[in-house]
Short mmCIF file of C-alpha atoms and ligand atoms in Angstrom, two decimals:
data_model
loop_
_atom_site.label_atom_id
_atom_site.label_comp_id
_atom_site.label_asym_id
_atom_site.label_seq_id
_atom_site.Cartn_x
_atom_site.Cartn_y
_atom_site.Cartn_z
CA UNK A 5 116.87 179.22 175.63
CA UNK A 6 119.82 177.77 177.48
CA UNK A 7 123.17 179.33 176.65
CA UNK A 8 125.50 176.35 176.38
CA UNK A 9 129.03 177.77 176.23
CA UNK A 10 130.47 181.00 177.51
CA UNK A 11 131.97 183.50 175.10
CA UNK A 12 135.39 181.84 174.94
CA UNK A 13 133.99 178.40 174.13
CA UNK A 14 135.19 176.83 177.38
CA UNK A 15 132.78 175.13 179.79
CA UNK A 16 131.04 177.18 182.38
CA UNK A 17 132.56 176.69 185.81
CA UNK A 18 130.57 175.24 188.72
CA UNK A 19 132.77 175.30 191.83
CA UNK A 20 131.73 172.75 194.43
CA UNK A 21 131.22 173.91 198.01
CA UNK A 22 132.20 170.43 199.19
CA UNK A 23 135.85 171.50 198.98
CA UNK A 24 135.31 174.88 200.67
CA UNK A 25 136.02 175.72 204.31
CA UNK A 26 132.67 174.87 205.94
CA UNK A 27 133.27 177.46 208.66
CA UNK A 28 133.26 180.17 205.96
CA UNK A 29 130.66 179.06 203.45
CA UNK A 30 129.43 182.59 202.83
CA UNK A 31 132.96 183.62 201.81
CA UNK A 32 133.09 180.60 199.52
CA UNK A 33 129.92 181.67 197.73
CA UNK A 34 131.32 185.19 197.29
CA UNK A 35 134.57 183.71 195.97
CA UNK A 36 132.64 181.75 193.35
CA UNK A 37 130.71 184.82 192.28
CA UNK A 38 133.77 187.05 192.02
CA UNK A 39 135.89 184.48 190.19
CA UNK A 40 133.87 183.57 187.11
CA UNK A 41 131.73 180.86 188.66
CA UNK A 42 128.54 180.36 186.66
CA UNK A 43 126.87 178.02 189.17
CA UNK A 44 127.28 177.16 192.83
CA UNK A 45 127.58 173.37 192.86
CA UNK A 46 126.12 171.93 196.04
CA UNK A 47 126.92 168.31 196.84
CA UNK A 48 124.30 166.76 199.09
CA UNK A 49 125.38 163.43 200.57
CA UNK A 50 123.28 161.26 202.86
CA UNK A 51 125.64 158.60 204.22
CA UNK A 52 123.58 155.94 202.41
CA UNK A 53 124.01 156.41 198.65
CA UNK A 54 127.56 157.55 199.42
CA UNK A 55 129.49 156.95 202.65
CA UNK A 56 129.73 160.53 203.91
CA UNK A 57 127.13 163.07 205.05
CA UNK A 58 127.61 166.67 203.87
CA UNK A 59 124.77 169.17 204.31
CA UNK A 60 121.13 169.68 203.49
CA UNK A 61 118.29 172.12 202.94
CA UNK A 62 118.98 174.46 205.91
CA UNK A 63 122.42 175.25 204.53
CA UNK A 64 120.97 176.07 201.10
CA UNK A 65 118.37 178.28 202.69
CA UNK A 66 121.04 180.22 204.59
CA UNK A 67 123.21 180.70 201.50
CA UNK A 68 120.39 181.54 199.09
CA UNK A 69 120.22 185.30 199.87
CA UNK A 70 123.96 185.71 199.27
CA UNK A 71 124.00 185.32 195.50
CA UNK A 72 121.91 185.34 192.35
CA UNK A 73 124.02 182.57 190.82
CA UNK A 74 122.03 179.42 190.16
CA UNK A 75 122.31 176.68 192.77
CA UNK A 76 123.25 173.45 191.03
CA UNK A 77 122.23 170.82 193.58
CA UNK A 78 123.77 167.38 193.12
CA UNK A 79 121.80 164.90 195.20
CA UNK A 80 123.96 161.93 196.13
CA UNK A 81 121.15 160.45 198.17
CA UNK A 82 118.93 157.40 198.25
CA UNK A 83 115.26 157.98 197.38
CA UNK A 84 115.94 161.42 195.89
CA UNK A 85 112.25 161.92 195.09
CA UNK A 86 111.56 162.42 198.79
CA UNK A 87 113.84 165.49 198.88
CA UNK A 88 112.82 167.33 195.73
CA UNK A 89 110.20 169.57 197.26
CA UNK A 90 112.30 170.67 200.22
CA UNK A 91 115.37 171.46 198.09
CA UNK A 92 113.21 173.35 195.62
CA UNK A 93 111.75 175.39 198.47
CA UNK A 94 115.22 176.00 199.92
CA UNK A 95 116.41 177.68 196.71
CA UNK A 96 117.76 175.05 194.33
CA UNK A 97 117.62 176.02 190.64
CA UNK A 98 118.88 172.74 189.17
CA UNK A 99 118.17 169.48 190.98
CA UNK A 100 120.22 166.55 189.75
CA UNK A 101 119.68 163.04 191.11
CA UNK A 102 121.43 159.77 190.43
CA UNK A 103 120.01 157.27 187.96
CA UNK A 104 121.33 154.52 190.24
CA UNK A 105 119.23 155.81 193.14
CA UNK A 106 115.90 156.21 191.38
CA UNK A 107 113.63 153.62 189.80
CA UNK A 108 110.93 156.11 188.79
CA UNK A 109 113.20 158.61 187.10
CA UNK A 110 110.56 160.04 184.82
CA UNK A 111 108.26 160.73 187.76
CA UNK A 112 111.08 162.44 189.66
CA UNK A 113 111.99 164.62 186.67
CA UNK A 114 108.33 165.55 186.33
CA UNK A 115 108.16 166.47 190.03
CA UNK A 116 111.24 168.70 189.71
CA UNK A 117 109.67 170.44 186.72
CA UNK A 118 106.39 170.83 188.57
CA UNK A 119 108.34 172.69 191.25
CA UNK A 120 109.54 175.08 188.55
CA UNK A 121 113.14 173.81 188.60
CA UNK A 122 115.53 172.34 186.06
CA UNK A 123 116.03 168.59 186.32
CA UNK A 124 119.27 166.66 185.99
CA UNK A 125 120.24 163.01 185.90
CA UNK A 126 123.68 161.86 187.10
CA UNK A 127 125.61 158.65 186.48
CA UNK A 128 128.48 157.09 188.41
CA UNK A 129 131.54 155.83 186.47
CA UNK A 130 130.22 152.27 186.16
CA UNK A 131 126.87 153.28 184.65
CA UNK A 132 126.81 153.45 180.84
CA UNK A 133 125.09 156.21 178.88
CA UNK A 134 122.85 153.57 177.31
CA UNK A 135 120.98 153.27 180.62
CA UNK A 136 119.79 156.84 180.19
CA UNK A 137 118.15 156.33 176.81
CA UNK A 138 114.58 156.74 178.03
CA UNK A 139 115.20 159.73 180.29
CA UNK A 140 117.44 161.87 178.04
CA UNK A 141 114.51 163.50 176.17
CA UNK A 142 113.17 164.90 179.45
CA UNK A 143 116.18 166.27 181.34
CA UNK A 144 117.89 169.67 181.40
CA UNK A 145 121.31 168.42 182.58
CA UNK A 146 123.19 165.16 182.40
CA UNK A 147 125.94 164.99 185.00
CA UNK A 148 128.76 162.59 184.14
CA UNK A 149 130.70 161.66 187.25
CA UNK A 150 134.37 161.39 186.40
CA UNK A 151 135.19 160.00 189.85
CA UNK A 152 133.20 157.73 192.15
CA UNK A 153 130.85 160.01 194.09
CA UNK A 154 131.35 160.83 197.73
CA UNK A 155 134.62 162.71 198.11
CA UNK A 156 136.50 165.60 196.62
CA UNK A 157 140.20 165.45 195.63
CA UNK A 158 140.03 162.15 193.76
CA UNK A 159 141.81 161.37 190.50
CA UNK A 160 139.77 161.61 187.32
CA UNK A 161 138.81 158.33 185.65
CA UNK A 162 139.68 159.26 182.07
CA UNK A 163 137.49 156.63 180.46
CA UNK A 164 134.43 158.52 181.71
CA UNK A 165 135.16 161.40 179.33
CA UNK A 166 134.01 159.17 176.45
CA UNK A 167 130.51 159.39 177.90
CA UNK A 168 130.60 163.15 177.36
CA UNK A 169 131.29 162.58 173.65
CA UNK A 170 128.50 160.00 173.47
CA UNK A 171 126.03 162.35 175.16
CA UNK A 172 126.98 165.22 172.86
CA UNK A 173 126.46 162.99 169.81
CA UNK A 174 123.10 161.74 171.10
CA UNK A 175 121.99 165.31 171.75
CA UNK A 176 122.86 166.36 168.23
CA UNK A 177 121.24 163.31 166.62
CA UNK A 178 118.01 163.60 168.57
CA UNK A 179 117.73 167.36 169.05
CA UNK A 180 117.80 166.98 172.82
CA UNK A 181 118.43 170.11 174.88
CA UNK A 182 120.31 168.96 177.98
CA UNK A 183 123.53 170.49 179.19
CA UNK A 184 126.39 168.09 179.83
CA UNK A 185 128.19 168.48 183.13
CA UNK A 186 131.36 166.70 184.27
CA UNK A 187 132.14 166.29 187.94
CA UNK A 188 135.22 164.95 189.70
CA UNK A 189 138.96 165.35 189.42
CA UNK A 190 138.80 168.41 187.17
CA UNK A 191 141.92 170.54 187.57
CA UNK A 192 144.40 172.49 185.45
CA UNK A 193 145.80 169.25 183.99
CA UNK A 194 142.53 167.46 183.28
CA UNK A 195 140.15 170.22 182.24
CA UNK A 196 141.17 169.93 178.60
CA UNK A 197 139.99 166.32 178.54
CA UNK A 198 136.42 167.32 179.39
CA UNK A 199 136.50 170.50 177.29
CA UNK A 200 137.69 168.56 174.25
CA UNK A 201 134.94 166.01 174.81
CA UNK A 202 132.34 168.78 174.60
CA UNK A 203 131.24 169.38 178.17
CA UNK A 204 129.11 172.47 178.93
CA UNK A 205 129.66 172.69 182.69
CA UNK A 206 132.84 171.80 184.56
CA UNK A 207 132.39 171.14 188.28
CA UNK A 208 135.51 171.72 190.32
CA UNK A 209 135.97 171.34 194.06
CA UNK A 210 139.53 171.02 195.31
CA UNK A 211 141.18 172.58 192.25
CA UNK A 212 139.08 175.70 192.76
CA UNK A 213 139.23 175.99 196.54
CA UNK A 214 142.74 174.74 197.40
CA UNK A 215 145.52 177.30 197.44
CA UNK A 216 145.35 180.56 195.57
CA UNK A 217 141.83 181.22 194.31
CA UNK A 218 142.56 183.79 191.59
CA UNK A 219 145.11 181.53 189.94
CA UNK A 220 142.87 178.49 190.27
CA UNK A 221 139.92 180.26 188.71
CA UNK A 222 141.96 181.57 185.79
CA UNK A 223 143.14 178.11 184.74
CA UNK A 224 139.67 176.63 185.10
CA UNK A 225 137.61 179.27 183.31
C1 DX5 B 8 132.06 164.17 194.46
C2 DX5 B 8 131.30 165.43 194.21
C3 DX5 B 8 132.08 166.43 193.48
C4 DX5 B 8 133.31 166.87 194.19
C5 DX5 B 8 134.31 167.34 193.20
O1 DX5 B 8 131.26 163.23 195.02
O2 DX5 B 8 130.12 165.20 193.51
O3 DX5 B 8 131.28 167.54 193.11
O4 DX5 B 8 133.06 167.89 195.11
O5 DX5 B 8 135.51 167.56 193.85
P1 DX5 B 8 136.89 167.55 193.07
O6 DX5 B 8 136.80 168.59 192.02
O7 DX5 B 8 137.90 167.87 194.13
O8 DX5 B 8 137.07 166.17 192.51
ZN1 ZN B 9 129.00 167.01 192.61
#
């Protein structure tokens, strides 16, 4: 049984390592664990699906022994199905891939489940929820991007929060079980917009890792 909200009814926090100091990633993982993080959000970028390249399986493997927190891997890559097995072996708990990058979504979800992992589907701001109709019954997470993927520190596109409401309504109507995650531009000013919309997981990069971590974590969790 997946526990959707934490005790206070606010979304669970998934700080993104993309905004951490890459020369101190171990410290960043410890900071997430000690400051109410529920997931370690790991943004994998391939320079094809998105312009930049971030990091891959070897980094996950190195970080895996440092924490028991689930690794929430967000694949911003082309042909995500070719990476599922290696990220599963490297220690991912949730593997989320983009609908825009995968024709055979059902097969990829099945592969993730075969590897014993939770499967997520992500959509960029220009992709409507309606495009997910046939995959929603099978996924464990739906990740709504509230910025265009590829970079941290962007401004939230407010219109995307409507998709969170739509996904919550579809879940209730159809008895689906997915968690709803929002990713991009979430900070002290914008978190209420995703919380009010009914999000379960709030991903935060720059607002968590920039400046004073205790203060950041307290306004986000
Ligand atoms: C963007 C990534 C996000 C990003 C969030 O492509 O998927 O997870 O790190 O960063 P902020 O919270 O700074 O927008
Ligand atoms: Zn992400």
